[in-house]
Short mmCIF file of C-alpha atoms in Angstrom, two decimals:
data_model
loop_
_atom_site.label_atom_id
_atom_site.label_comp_id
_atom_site.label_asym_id
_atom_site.label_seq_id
_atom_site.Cartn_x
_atom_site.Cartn_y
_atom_site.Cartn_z
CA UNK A 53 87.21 39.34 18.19
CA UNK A 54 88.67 41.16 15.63
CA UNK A 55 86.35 43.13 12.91
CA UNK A 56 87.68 41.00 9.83
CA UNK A 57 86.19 38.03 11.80
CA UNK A 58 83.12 40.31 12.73
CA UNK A 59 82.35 40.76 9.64
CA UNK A 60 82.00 37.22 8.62
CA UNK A 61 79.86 36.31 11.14
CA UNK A 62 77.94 39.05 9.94
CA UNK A 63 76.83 37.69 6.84
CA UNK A 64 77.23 34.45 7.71
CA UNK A 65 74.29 35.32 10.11
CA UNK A 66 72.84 37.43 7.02
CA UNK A 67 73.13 34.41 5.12
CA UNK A 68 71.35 32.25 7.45
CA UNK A 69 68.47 34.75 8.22
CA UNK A 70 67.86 35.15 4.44
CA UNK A 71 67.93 31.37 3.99
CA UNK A 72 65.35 30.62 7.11
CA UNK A 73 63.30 33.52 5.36
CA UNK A 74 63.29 31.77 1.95
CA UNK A 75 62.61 28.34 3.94
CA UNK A 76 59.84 30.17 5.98
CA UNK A 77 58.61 31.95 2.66
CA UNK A 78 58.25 28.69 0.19
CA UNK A 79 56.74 26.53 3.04
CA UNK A 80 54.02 29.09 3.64
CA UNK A 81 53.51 29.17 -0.35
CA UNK A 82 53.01 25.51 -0.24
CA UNK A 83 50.30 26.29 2.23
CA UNK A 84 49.00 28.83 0.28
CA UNK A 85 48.98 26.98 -2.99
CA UNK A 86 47.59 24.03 -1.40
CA UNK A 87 44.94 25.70 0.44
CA UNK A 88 43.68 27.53 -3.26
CA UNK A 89 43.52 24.68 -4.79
CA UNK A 90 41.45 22.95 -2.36
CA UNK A 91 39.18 25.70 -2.53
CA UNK A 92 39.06 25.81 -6.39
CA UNK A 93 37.90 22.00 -6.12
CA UNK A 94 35.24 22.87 -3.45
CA UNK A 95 33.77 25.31 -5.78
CA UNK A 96 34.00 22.94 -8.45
CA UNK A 97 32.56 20.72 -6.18
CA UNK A 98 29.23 23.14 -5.30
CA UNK A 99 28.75 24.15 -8.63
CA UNK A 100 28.37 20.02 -9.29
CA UNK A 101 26.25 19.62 -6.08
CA UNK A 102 24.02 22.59 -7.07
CA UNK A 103 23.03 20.97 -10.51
CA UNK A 104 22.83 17.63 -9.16
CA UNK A 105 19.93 19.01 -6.49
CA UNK A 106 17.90 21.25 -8.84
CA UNK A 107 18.01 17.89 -11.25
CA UNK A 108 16.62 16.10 -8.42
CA UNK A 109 14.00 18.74 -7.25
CA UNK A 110 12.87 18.78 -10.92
CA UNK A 111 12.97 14.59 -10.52
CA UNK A 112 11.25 14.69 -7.57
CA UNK A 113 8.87 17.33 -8.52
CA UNK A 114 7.97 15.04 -11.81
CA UNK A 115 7.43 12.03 -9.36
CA UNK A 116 4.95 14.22 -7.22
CA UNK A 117 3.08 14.52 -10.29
CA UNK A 118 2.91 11.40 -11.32
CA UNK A 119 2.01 10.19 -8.20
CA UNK A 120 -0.86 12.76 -7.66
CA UNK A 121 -1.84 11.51 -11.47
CA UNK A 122 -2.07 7.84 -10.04
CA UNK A 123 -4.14 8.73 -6.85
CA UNK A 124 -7.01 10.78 -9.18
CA UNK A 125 -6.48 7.75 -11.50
CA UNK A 126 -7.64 5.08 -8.70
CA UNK A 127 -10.29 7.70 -7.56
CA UNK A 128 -11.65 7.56 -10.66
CA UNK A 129 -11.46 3.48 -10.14
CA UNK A 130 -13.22 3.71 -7.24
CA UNK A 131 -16.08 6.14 -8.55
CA UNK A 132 -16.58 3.82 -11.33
CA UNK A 133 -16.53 0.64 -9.54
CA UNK A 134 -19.04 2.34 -7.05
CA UNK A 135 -20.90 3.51 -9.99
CA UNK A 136 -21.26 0.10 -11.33
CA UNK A 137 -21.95 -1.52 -8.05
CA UNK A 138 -25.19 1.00 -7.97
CA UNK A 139 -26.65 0.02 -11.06
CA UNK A 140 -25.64 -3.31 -10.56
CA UNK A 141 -28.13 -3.01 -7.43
CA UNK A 142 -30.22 -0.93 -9.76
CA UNK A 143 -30.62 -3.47 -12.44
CA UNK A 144 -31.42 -6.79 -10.00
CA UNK A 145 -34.08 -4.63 -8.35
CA UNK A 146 -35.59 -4.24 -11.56
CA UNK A 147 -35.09 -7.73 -12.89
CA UNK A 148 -36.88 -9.00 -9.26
CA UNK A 149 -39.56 -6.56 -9.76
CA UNK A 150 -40.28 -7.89 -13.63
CA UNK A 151 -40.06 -11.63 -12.42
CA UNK A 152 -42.84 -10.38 -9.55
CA UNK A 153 -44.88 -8.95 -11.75
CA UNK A 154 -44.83 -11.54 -14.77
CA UNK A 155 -45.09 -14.62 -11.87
CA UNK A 156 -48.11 -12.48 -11.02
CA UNK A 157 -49.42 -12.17 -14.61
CA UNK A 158 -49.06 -16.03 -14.90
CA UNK A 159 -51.30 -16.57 -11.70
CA UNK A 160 -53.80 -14.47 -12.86
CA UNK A 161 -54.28 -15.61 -16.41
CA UNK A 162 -57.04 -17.50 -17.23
CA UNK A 163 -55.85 -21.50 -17.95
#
């Protein structure tokens, strides 16, 4: 081999080194690229997630009340119905004792 054709080879190997470097170098950078903006969208993506769960704890947190509003409000049912149902028992007790006493009067009156 003579150094003329040497030579050639030479930077024909140069050549194809800094080719397969480029090659290596822009298919990493699509890697790169690609893997940046898949992380930009997963932020994106967390920052959405992160509102969307505090808008549901406040949600869920409004439904809690309302709830707990609902139970006191049938409580309240209940101590009224129970109220009722005492002078309910109250008032017939009375109303039998009156009847008693004016069948009584009736008997003992004089015809």
């Amino acid at each position: 081999m003579n150094a003329r054709s040497c030579r050639k080879r030479r930077r024909e190997v140069i050549t194809a080194a800094t080719c397969l470097t480029e090659a290596l170098v822009n298919h990493l950078n699509v890697g790169v690229a690609q893997a940046y903006m898949n992380q930009r969208k997963l932020d994106h993506e967390v920052k959405t997630l992160q509102v969307q769960a505090a808008q549901f704890a406040k949600q869920t947190g409004q439904w809690i009340g309302m709830v707990e509003n609902f139970n006191q409000a049938l409580k309240e049912i209940g101590d009224v119905e129970n109220w009722a149902r005492s002078i309910e028992l109250d008032m017939r007790t009375i109303a039998t004792a009156l009847e008693y006493v004016y069948k009584g009067q009736l008997q003992s009156a004089p015809s």
